[in-house]
Coordinates of C-alpha atoms in Angstrom, one line a residue:
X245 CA -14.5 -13.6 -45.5
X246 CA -16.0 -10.5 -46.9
X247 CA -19.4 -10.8 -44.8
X248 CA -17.7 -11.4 -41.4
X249 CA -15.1 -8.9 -41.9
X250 CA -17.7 -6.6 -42.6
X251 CA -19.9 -7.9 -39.4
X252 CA -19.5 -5.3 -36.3
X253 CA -19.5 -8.8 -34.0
X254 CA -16.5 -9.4 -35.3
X255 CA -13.2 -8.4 -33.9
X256 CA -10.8 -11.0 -35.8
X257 CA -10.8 -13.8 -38.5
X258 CA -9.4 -17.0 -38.2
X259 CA -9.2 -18.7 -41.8
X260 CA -8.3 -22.6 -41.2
X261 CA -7.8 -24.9 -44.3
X262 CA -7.1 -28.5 -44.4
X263 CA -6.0 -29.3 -48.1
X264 CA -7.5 -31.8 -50.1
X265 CA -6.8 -33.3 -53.5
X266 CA -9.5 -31.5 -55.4
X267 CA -9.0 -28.1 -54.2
X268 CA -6.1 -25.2 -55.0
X269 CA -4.7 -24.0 -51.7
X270 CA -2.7 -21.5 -53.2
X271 CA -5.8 -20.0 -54.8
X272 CA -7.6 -20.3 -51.7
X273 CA -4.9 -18.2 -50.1
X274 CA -4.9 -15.4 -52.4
X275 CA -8.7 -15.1 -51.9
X276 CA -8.0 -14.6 -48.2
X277 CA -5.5 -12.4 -48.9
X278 CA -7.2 -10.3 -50.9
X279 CA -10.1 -9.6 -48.3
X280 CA -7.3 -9.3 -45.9
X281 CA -6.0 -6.3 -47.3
X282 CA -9.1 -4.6 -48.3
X283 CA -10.0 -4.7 -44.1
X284 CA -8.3 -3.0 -41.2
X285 CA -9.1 -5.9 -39.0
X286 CA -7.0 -8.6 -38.1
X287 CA -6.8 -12.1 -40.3
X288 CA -5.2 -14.7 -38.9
X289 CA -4.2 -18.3 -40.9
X290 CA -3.9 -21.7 -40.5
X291 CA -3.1 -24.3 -43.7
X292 CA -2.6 -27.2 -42.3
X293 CA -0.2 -30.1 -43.7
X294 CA 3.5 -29.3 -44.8
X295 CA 4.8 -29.7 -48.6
X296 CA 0.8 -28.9 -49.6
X297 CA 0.7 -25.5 -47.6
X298 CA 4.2 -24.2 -48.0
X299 CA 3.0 -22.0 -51.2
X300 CA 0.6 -20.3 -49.4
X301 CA 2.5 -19.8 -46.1
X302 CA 4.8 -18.4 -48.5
X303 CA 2.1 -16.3 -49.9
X304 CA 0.6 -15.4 -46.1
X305 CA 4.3 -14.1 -45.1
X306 CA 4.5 -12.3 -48.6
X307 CA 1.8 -10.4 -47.7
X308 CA 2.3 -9.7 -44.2
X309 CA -0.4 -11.9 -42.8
X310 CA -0.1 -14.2 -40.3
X311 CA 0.0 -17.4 -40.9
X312 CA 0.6 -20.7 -38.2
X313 CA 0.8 -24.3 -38.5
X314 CA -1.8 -25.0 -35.8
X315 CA -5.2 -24.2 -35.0
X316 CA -4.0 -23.8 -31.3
X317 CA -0.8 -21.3 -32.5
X318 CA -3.5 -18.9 -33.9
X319 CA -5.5 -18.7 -31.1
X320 CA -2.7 -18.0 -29.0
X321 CA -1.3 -15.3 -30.9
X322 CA -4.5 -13.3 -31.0
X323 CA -5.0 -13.7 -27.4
X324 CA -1.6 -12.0 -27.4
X325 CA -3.2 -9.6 -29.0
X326 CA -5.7 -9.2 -26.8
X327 CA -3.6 -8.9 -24.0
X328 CA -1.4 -6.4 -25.2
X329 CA -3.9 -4.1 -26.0
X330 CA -5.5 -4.4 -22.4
X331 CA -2.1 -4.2 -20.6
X332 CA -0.9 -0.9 -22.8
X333 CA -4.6 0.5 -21.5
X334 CA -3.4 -0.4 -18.0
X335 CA -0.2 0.9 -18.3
X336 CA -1.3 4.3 -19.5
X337 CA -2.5 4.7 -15.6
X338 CA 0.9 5.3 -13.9
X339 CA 0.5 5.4 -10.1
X340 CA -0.9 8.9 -9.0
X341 CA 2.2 10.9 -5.9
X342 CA 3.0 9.2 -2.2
X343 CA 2.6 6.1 -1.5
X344 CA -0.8 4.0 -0.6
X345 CA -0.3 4.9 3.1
X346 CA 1.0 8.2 3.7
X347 CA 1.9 8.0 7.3
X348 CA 3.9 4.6 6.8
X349 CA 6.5 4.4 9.6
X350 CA 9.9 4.1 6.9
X351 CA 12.0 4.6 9.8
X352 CA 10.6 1.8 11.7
X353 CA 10.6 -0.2 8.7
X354 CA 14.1 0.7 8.0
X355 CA 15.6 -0.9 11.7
X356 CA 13.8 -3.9 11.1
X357 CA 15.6 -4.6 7.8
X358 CA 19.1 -3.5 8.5
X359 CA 19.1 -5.3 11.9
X360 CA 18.4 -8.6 9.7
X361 CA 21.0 -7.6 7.5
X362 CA 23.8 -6.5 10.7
X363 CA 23.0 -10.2 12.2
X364 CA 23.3 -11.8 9.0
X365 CA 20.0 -13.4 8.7
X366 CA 18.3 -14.2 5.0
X367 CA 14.6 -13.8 6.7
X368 CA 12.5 -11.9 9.4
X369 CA 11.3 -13.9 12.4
X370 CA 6.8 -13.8 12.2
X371 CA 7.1 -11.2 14.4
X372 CA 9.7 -8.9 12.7
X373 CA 7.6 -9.6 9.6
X374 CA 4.2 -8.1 10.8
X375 CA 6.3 -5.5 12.5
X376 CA 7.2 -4.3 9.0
X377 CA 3.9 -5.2 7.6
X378 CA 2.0 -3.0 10.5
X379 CA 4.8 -0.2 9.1
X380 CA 3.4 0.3 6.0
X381 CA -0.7 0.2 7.4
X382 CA -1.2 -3.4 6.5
X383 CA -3.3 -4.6 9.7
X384 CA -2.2 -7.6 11.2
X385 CA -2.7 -9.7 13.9
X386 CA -0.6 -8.9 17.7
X387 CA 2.4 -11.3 17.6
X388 CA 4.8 -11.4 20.5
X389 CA 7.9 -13.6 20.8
X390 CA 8.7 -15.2 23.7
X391 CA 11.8 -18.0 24.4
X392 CA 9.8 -20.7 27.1
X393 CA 6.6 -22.3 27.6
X394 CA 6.3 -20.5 30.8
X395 CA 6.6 -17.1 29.1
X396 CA 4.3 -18.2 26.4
X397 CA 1.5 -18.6 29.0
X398 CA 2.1 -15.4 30.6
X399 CA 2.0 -13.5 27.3
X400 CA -0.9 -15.1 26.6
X401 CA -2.8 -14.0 29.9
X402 CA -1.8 -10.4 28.7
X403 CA -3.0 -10.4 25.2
X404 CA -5.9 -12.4 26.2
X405 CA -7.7 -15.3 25.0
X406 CA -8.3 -17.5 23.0
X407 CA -4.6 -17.5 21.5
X408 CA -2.7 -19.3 18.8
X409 CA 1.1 -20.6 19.2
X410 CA 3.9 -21.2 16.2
X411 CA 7.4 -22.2 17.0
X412 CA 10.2 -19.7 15.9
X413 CA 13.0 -20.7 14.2
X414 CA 14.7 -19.5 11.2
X415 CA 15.0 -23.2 9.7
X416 CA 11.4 -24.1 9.7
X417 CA 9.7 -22.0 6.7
X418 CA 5.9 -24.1 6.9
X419 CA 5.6 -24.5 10.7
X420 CA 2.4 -26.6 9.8
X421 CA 3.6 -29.4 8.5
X422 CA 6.0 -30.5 11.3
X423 CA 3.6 -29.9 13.8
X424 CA 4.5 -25.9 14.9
X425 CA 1.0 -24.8 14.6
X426 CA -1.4 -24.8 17.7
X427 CA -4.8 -22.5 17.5
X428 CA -7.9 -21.9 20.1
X429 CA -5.9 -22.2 22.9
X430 CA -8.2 -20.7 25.9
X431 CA -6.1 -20.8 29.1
X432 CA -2.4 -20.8 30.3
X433 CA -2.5 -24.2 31.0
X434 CA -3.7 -25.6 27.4
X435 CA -1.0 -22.7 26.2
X436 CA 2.1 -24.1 28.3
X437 CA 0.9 -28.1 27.8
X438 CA 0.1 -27.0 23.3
X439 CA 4.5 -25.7 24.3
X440 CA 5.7 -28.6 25.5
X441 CA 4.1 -30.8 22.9
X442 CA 5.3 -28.9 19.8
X443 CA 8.3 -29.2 21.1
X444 CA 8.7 -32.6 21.2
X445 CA 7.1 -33.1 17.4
X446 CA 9.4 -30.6 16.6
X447 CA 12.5 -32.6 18.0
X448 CA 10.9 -35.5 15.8
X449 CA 10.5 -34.1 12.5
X450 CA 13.1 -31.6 11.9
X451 CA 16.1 -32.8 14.7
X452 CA 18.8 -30.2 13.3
X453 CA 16.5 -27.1 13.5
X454 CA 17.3 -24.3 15.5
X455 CA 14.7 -23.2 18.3
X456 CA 14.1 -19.6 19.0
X457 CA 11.1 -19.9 21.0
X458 CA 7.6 -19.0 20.2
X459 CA 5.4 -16.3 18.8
X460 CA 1.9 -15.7 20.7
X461 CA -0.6 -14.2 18.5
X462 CA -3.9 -13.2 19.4
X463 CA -6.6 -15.5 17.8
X464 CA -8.8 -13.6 15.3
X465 CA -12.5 -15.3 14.5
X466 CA -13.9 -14.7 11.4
X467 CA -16.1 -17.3 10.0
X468 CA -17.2 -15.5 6.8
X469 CA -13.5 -14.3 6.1
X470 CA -11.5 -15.3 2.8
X471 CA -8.1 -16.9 3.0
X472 CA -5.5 -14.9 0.7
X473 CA -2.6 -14.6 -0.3
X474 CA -0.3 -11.7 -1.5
X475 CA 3.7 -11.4 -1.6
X476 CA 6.7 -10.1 -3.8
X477 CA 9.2 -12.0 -5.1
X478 CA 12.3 -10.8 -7.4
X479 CA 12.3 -11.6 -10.4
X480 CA 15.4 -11.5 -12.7
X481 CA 14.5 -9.8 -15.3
X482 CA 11.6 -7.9 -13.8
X483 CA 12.6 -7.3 -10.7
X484 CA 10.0 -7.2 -8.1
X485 CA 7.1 -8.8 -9.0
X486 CA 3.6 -8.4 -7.0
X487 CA 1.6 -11.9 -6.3
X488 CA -2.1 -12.1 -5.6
X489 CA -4.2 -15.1 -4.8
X490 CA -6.4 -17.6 -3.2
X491 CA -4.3 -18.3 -0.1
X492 CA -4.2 -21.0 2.9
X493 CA -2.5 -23.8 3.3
X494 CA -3.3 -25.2 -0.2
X495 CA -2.4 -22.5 -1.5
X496 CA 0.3 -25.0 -3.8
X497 CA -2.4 -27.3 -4.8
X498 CA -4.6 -24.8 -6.0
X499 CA -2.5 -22.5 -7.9
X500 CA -4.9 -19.9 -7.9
X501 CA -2.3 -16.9 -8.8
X502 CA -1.8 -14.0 -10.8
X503 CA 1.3 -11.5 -11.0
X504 CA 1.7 -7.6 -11.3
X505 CA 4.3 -5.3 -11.7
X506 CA 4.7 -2.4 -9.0
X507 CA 4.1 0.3 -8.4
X508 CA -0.1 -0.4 -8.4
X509 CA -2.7 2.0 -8.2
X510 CA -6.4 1.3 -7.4
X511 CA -6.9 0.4 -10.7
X512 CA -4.1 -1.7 -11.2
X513 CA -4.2 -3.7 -8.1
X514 CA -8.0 -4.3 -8.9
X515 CA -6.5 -5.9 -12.2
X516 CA -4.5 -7.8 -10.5
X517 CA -7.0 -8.9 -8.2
X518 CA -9.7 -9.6 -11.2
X519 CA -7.0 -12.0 -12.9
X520 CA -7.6 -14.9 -10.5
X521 CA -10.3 -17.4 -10.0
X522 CA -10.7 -16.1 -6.4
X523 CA -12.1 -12.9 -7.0
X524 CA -15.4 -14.2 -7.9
X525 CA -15.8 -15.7 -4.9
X526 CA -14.8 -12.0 -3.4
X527 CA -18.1 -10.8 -4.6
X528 CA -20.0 -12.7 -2.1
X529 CA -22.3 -15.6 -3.0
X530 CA -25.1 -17.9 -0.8
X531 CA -25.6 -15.5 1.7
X532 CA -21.5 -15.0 2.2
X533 CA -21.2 -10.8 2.5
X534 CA -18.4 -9.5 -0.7
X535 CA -15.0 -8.7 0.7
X536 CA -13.8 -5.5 1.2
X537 CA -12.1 -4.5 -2.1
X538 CA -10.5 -1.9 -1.6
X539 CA -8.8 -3.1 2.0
X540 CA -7.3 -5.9 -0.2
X541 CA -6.5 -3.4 -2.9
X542 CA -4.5 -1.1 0.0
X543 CA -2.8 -3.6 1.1
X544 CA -1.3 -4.3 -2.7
X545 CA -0.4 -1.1 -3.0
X546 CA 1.4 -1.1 0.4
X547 CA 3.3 -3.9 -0.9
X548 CA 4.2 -2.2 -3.7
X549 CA 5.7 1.2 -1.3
X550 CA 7.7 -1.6 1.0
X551 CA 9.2 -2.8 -2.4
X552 CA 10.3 0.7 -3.1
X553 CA 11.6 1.7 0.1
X554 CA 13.2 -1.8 1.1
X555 CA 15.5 -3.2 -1.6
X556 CA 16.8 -5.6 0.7
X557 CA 13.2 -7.6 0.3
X558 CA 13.9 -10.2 -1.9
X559 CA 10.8 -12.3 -0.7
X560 CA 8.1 -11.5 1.1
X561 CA 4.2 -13.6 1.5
X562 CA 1.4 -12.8 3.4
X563 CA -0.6 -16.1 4.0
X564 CA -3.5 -15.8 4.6
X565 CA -4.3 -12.7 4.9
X566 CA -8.0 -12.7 6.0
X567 CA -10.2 -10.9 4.2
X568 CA -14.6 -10.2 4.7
X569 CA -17.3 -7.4 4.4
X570 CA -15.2 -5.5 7.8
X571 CA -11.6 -5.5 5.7
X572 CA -8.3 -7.6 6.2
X573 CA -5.8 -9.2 8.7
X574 CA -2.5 -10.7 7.7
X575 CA -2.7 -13.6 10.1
X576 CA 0.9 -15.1 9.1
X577 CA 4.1 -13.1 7.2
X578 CA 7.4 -14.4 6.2
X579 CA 9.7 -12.0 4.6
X580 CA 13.6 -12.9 3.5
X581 CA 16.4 -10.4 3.4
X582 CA 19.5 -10.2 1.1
X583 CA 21.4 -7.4 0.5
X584 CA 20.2 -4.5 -2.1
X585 CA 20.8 -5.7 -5.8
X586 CA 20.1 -1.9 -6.7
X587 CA 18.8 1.8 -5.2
X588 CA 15.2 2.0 -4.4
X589 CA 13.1 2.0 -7.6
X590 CA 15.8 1.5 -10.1
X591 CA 15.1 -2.6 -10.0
X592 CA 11.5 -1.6 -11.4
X593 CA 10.1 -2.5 -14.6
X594 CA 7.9 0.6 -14.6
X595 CA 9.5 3.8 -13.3
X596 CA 6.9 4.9 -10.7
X597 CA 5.9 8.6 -9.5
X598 CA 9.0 10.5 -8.9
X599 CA 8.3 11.9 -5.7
X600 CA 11.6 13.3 -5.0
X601 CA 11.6 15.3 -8.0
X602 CA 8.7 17.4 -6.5
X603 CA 10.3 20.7 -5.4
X604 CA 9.8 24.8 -6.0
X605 CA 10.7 27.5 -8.5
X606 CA 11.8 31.1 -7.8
X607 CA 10.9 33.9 -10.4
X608 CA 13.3 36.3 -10.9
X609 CA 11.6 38.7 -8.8
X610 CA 11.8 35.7 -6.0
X611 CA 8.5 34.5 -6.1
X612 CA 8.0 30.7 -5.3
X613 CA 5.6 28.1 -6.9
X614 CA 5.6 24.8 -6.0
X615 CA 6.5 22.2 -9.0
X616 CA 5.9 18.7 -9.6
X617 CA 6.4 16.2 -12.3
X618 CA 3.1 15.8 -14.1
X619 CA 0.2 13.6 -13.4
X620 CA -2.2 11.1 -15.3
X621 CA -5.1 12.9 -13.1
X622 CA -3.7 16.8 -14.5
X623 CA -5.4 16.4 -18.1
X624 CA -8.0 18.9 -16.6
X625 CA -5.1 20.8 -15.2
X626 CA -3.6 21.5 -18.7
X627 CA -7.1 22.1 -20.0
X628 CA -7.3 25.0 -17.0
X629 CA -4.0 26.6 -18.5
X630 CA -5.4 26.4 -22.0
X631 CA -8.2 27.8 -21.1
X632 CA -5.9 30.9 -19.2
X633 CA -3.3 31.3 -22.2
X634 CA -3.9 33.7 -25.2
X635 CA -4.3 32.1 -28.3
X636 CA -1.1 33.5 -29.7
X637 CA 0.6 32.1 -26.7
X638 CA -0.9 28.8 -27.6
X639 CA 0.3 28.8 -31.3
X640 CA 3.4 29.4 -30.5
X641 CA 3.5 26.4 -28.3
X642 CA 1.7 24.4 -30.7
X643 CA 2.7 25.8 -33.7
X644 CA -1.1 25.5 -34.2
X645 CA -4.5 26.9 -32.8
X646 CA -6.0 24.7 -30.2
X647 CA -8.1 25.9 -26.8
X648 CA -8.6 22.5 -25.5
X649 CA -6.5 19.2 -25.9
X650 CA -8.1 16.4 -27.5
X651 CA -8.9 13.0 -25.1
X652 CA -6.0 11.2 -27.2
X653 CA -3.5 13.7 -26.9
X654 CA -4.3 14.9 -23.2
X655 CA -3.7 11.0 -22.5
X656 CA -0.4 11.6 -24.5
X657 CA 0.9 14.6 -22.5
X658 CA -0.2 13.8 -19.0
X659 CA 0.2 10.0 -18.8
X660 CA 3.7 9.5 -19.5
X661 CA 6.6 6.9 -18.7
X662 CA 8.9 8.7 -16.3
X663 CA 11.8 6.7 -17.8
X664 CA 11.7 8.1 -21.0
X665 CA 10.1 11.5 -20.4
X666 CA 9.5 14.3 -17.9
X667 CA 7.1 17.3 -17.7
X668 CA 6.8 19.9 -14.9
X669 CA 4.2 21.1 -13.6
X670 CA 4.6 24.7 -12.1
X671 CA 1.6 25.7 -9.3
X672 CA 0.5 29.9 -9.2
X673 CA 0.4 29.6 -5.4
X674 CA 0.8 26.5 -2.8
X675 CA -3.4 25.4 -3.2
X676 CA -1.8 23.5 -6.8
X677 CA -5.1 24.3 -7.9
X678 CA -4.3 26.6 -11.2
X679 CA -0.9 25.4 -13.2
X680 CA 1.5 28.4 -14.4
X681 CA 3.3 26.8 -16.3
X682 CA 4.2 23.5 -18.0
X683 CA 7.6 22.2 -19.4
X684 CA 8.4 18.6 -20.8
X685 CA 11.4 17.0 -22.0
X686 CA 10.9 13.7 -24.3
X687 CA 14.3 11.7 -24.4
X688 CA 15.8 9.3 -27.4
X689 CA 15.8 5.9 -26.9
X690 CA 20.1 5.9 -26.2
X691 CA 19.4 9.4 -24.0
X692 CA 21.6 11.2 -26.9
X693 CA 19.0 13.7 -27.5
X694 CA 15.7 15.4 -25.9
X695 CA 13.2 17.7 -27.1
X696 CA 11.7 20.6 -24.8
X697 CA 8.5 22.5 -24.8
X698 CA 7.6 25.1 -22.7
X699 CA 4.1 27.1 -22.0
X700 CA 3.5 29.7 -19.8
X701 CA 0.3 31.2 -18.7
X702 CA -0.3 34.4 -20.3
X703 CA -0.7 36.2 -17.1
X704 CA 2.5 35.2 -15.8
X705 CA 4.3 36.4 -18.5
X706 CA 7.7 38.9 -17.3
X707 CA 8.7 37.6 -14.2
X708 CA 10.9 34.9 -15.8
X709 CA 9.0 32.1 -14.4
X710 CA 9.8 30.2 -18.1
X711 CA 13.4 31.1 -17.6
X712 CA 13.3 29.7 -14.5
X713 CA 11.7 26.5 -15.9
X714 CA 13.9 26.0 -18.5
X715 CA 17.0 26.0 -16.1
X716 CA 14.9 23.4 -14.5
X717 CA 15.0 21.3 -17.6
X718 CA 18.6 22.0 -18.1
X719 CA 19.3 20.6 -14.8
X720 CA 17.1 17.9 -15.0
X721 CA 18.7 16.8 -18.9
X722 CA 22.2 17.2 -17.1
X723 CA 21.3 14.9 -13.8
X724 CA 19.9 11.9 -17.0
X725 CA 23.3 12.2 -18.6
X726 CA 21.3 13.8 -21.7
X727 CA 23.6 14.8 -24.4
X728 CA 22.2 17.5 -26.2
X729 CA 18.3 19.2 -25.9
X730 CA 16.7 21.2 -28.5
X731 CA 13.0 22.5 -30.0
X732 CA 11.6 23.6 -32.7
X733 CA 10.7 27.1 -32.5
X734 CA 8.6 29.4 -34.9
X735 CA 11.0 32.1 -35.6
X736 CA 8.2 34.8 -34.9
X737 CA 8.4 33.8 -31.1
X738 CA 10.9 36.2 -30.7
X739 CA 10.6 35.7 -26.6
X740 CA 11.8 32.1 -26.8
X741 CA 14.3 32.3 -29.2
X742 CA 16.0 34.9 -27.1
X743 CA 15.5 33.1 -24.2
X744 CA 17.5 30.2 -26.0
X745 CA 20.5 32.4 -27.1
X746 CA 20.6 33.9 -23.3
X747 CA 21.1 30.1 -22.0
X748 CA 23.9 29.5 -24.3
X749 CA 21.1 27.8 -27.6
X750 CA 22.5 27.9 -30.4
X751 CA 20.0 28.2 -33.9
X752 CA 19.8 26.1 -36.7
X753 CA 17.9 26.1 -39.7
X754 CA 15.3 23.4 -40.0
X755 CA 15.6 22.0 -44.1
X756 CA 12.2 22.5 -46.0
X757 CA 10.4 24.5 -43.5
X758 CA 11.6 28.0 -42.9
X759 CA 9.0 29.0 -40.5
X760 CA 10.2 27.0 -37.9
X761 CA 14.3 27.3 -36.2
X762 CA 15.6 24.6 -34.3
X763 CA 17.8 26.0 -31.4
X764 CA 20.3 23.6 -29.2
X765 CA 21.9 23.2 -26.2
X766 CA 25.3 20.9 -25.3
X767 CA 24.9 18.9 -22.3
X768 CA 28.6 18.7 -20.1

């Protein structure tokens, strides 16, 4: 115990016993424990049998070590471990402002969904689906719907050939496997005959189904492409729920899959991405060019601003989308519509970047500068304002000295849940290269209480740009249904304090530190 705890290789210890006659588990266990506790790492334990290894489990859960009845229950936990570590890692990178496509058509997107909804329909036809895809910058394949074989062939002769053909109807979810699938057709004729055909197979396997007609798509070769496939689905407790996987039509079989929750950044969505079997296969092999990463990665992310701006998507899959060395197609959508469960991003699991909180703030000499809620990308930003603030100025703030913020705490202050927290950032002119300012508020779990903090850089002291801010915060506390802010103030930062009493603070003494008053403000 004592040799591989001390052993650099070694990230945990599994101690597994099976008792035996001749030997003291209970004295066995207490040697465990007592390395255990003189090492910071992890010790996990496993005595197997029952009446024989009860004393020691009992001594394992004295000691707050962990202790399972199988081999297998150990592993697992630890992996748990492992996995939590890695995912808080992850999580630390919340999504960066906008969404993965800035010039998304919303409006466009919009139509498409509340038409479905007006008509009472639960999904998108193929078409309707790209449509929406094509909305949000997810390239896809041109898919027109027509209502006869005769208009088939036409359409055909204007997109050009060679064309594919799938039979529309709302009751037919897997057109393959009744027959509603036709690809490579190169003329009118071979279009028009491929009609009539599926038709009839149609009739055969699924008699009650309603026809629409026919989507004509144009028919996209690419022999070295990968077949994918990516969707959202809504998940009771998580709400939407990104999917990412190997895709095609055995896509079931396979079960090549991983999950993600939205919004992604680049980083996240390569996660995701990393998580399945597929993505070695991605990075090319045998003379096979690598995908295009980051193509498949946009596209993620896309999926991730449709979730945001469509509630009404309760399911949506792309399969396949095609994907090789010149980037990706979706060559087949299906999306279903319900109505909204709940506003925009308020079904998410992770609060993404609060665009709508971005906005300006008037000195009182009527100056603007643009604001913002902060960024994990700012930690040089705050370091820029350290570096422009008088130490004083950065005492009082900190109620220490400190001219540059440590990794650990820059992480802290500039990577934070939007659910639970807010910070401002406030521009000195519309570049946003220099910040002037900074305020945060950090909430209570039941959103009773919040704690401010404001800095200001020294050369914009006098204008009341912190004034300003702090009404911001007040505003921002009153909009969360925040019952009461405060801060702890040094009482020689006479500027603050009688900032507070101006905006209706009121002081209180702080119980074995008189250095430091604690002023308050009443929420209505």
């Amino acid at each position: 115990m004592e040799a591989l705890l001390k052993d650099k290789g070694t990230d945990a210890v599994l101690v597994m016993n099976c008792p035996t006659a001749v030997v003291n588990n209970l004295s066995a266990a207490h040697a465990v424990i007592e390395k255990a506790e003189a090492s910071s790492k992890p010790v996990f334990t496993n005595w197997l049998g029952d009446k024989g290894a009860r004393a020691a489990r009992e001594a394992f859960q004295t000691h707050r070590i962990p202790t399972y009845e199988t081999p297998t229950s150990a592993v697992r936990a630890f992996m748990l471990h492992v996995r939590h570590e890695r995912n808080q890692r992850l999580l630390l990178e919340i999504p960066s402002a906008g969404p993965a496509h800035p010039n998304h058509d919303l409006p466009a997107a919009r139509r498409l969904v509340e038409t479905a909804l007006a008509e009472k329909r639960e999904w998108l036809s193929e078409a309707e689906a790209k449509h929406l895809l094509a909305a949000y910058g997810v390239p896809v394949v041109d898919t027109r719907i027509v209502s006869s074989a005769s208009e088939a062939a036409r359409t055909a002769d204007e997109i050009g050939y060679p064309v594919a053909l799938k039979i529309l109807s709302p009751d037919i979810t897997h057109k393959s496997d009744v027959g509603g699938v036709a690809l490579g057709l190169d003329n009118a004729e071979a279009v028009s005959e491929a009609a009539s055909r599926m038709l009839s197979r149609v009739a055969r396997f699924c008699p009650g189904a309603e026809i629409e007609g026919f989507t004509v798509q144009q028919m996209v070769r690419k022999p070295d492409a990968f077949e994918l496939i990516l969707g959202i689905v809504d998940d009771a407790t998580f709400g939407p729920v990104l999917l990412f996987g190997q895709g095609g039509t055995s896509v079931e079989v396979v079960r090549d899959k991983a999950m993600a929750l939205p919004p992604l950044n680049r980083a996240l969505a390569d996660d995701l991405i990393s998580r399945t079997r597929v993505s070695r296969l991605l990075e090319g092999y045998r003379g096979r060019p690598p995908a295009d990463r980051e193509g498949i990665a946009s596209a993620l992310m896309a999926l991730g601003d449709l979730a945001a701006d469509n509630p009404e998507v309760a399911e949506l899959d792309i399969n396949p989308l095609w994907a090789d060395e010149n980037g990706v197609i979706a060559l087949d959508a299906r999306v279903r519509i319900q109505p909204a469960k709940g506003k925009g991003t308020s079904r998410f699991a992770i609060r993404p970047y609060p665009t709508s909180l971005e906005a300006s703030l008037a000195d009182r000499e009527g100056r603007s500068y643009p604001l913002r809620p902060i960024r994990p990308e700012d930690a040089a930003l705050i370091d820029d304002l350290l570096e422009h603030t008088d130490a004083e100025d950065v005492r009082l703030r900190f109620l220490s000295p400190l001219r540059k913020l440590p990794r650990q705490l820059a992480a802290r202050l500039t990577q934070i849940d939007y659910d639970r927290e807010m910070a401002f950032v406030v521009f000195t002119d519309e570049t946003s290269k220099e910040a002037a300012a900074v305020g945060r508020l950090s909430e209570d779990p039941n959103r009773e209480r919040a704690e401010f903090a404001i800095l200001v850089r020294s050369d914009h002291h006098g204008h009341g740009l912190g004034y300003a801010l702090m009404q911001k915060l007040i505003d921002y506390a009153r909009l969360r249904g925040i019952g009461e802010i405060f801060g702890h103030v040094l009482r020689e930062n006479r500027n603050m304090l009688s900032m507070c009493d101006d905006l209706g603070f009121t002081r209180h003494r702080i119980d074995g530190d008189p250095s430091l008053v604690e002023t308050r403000l009443k929420i209505a």
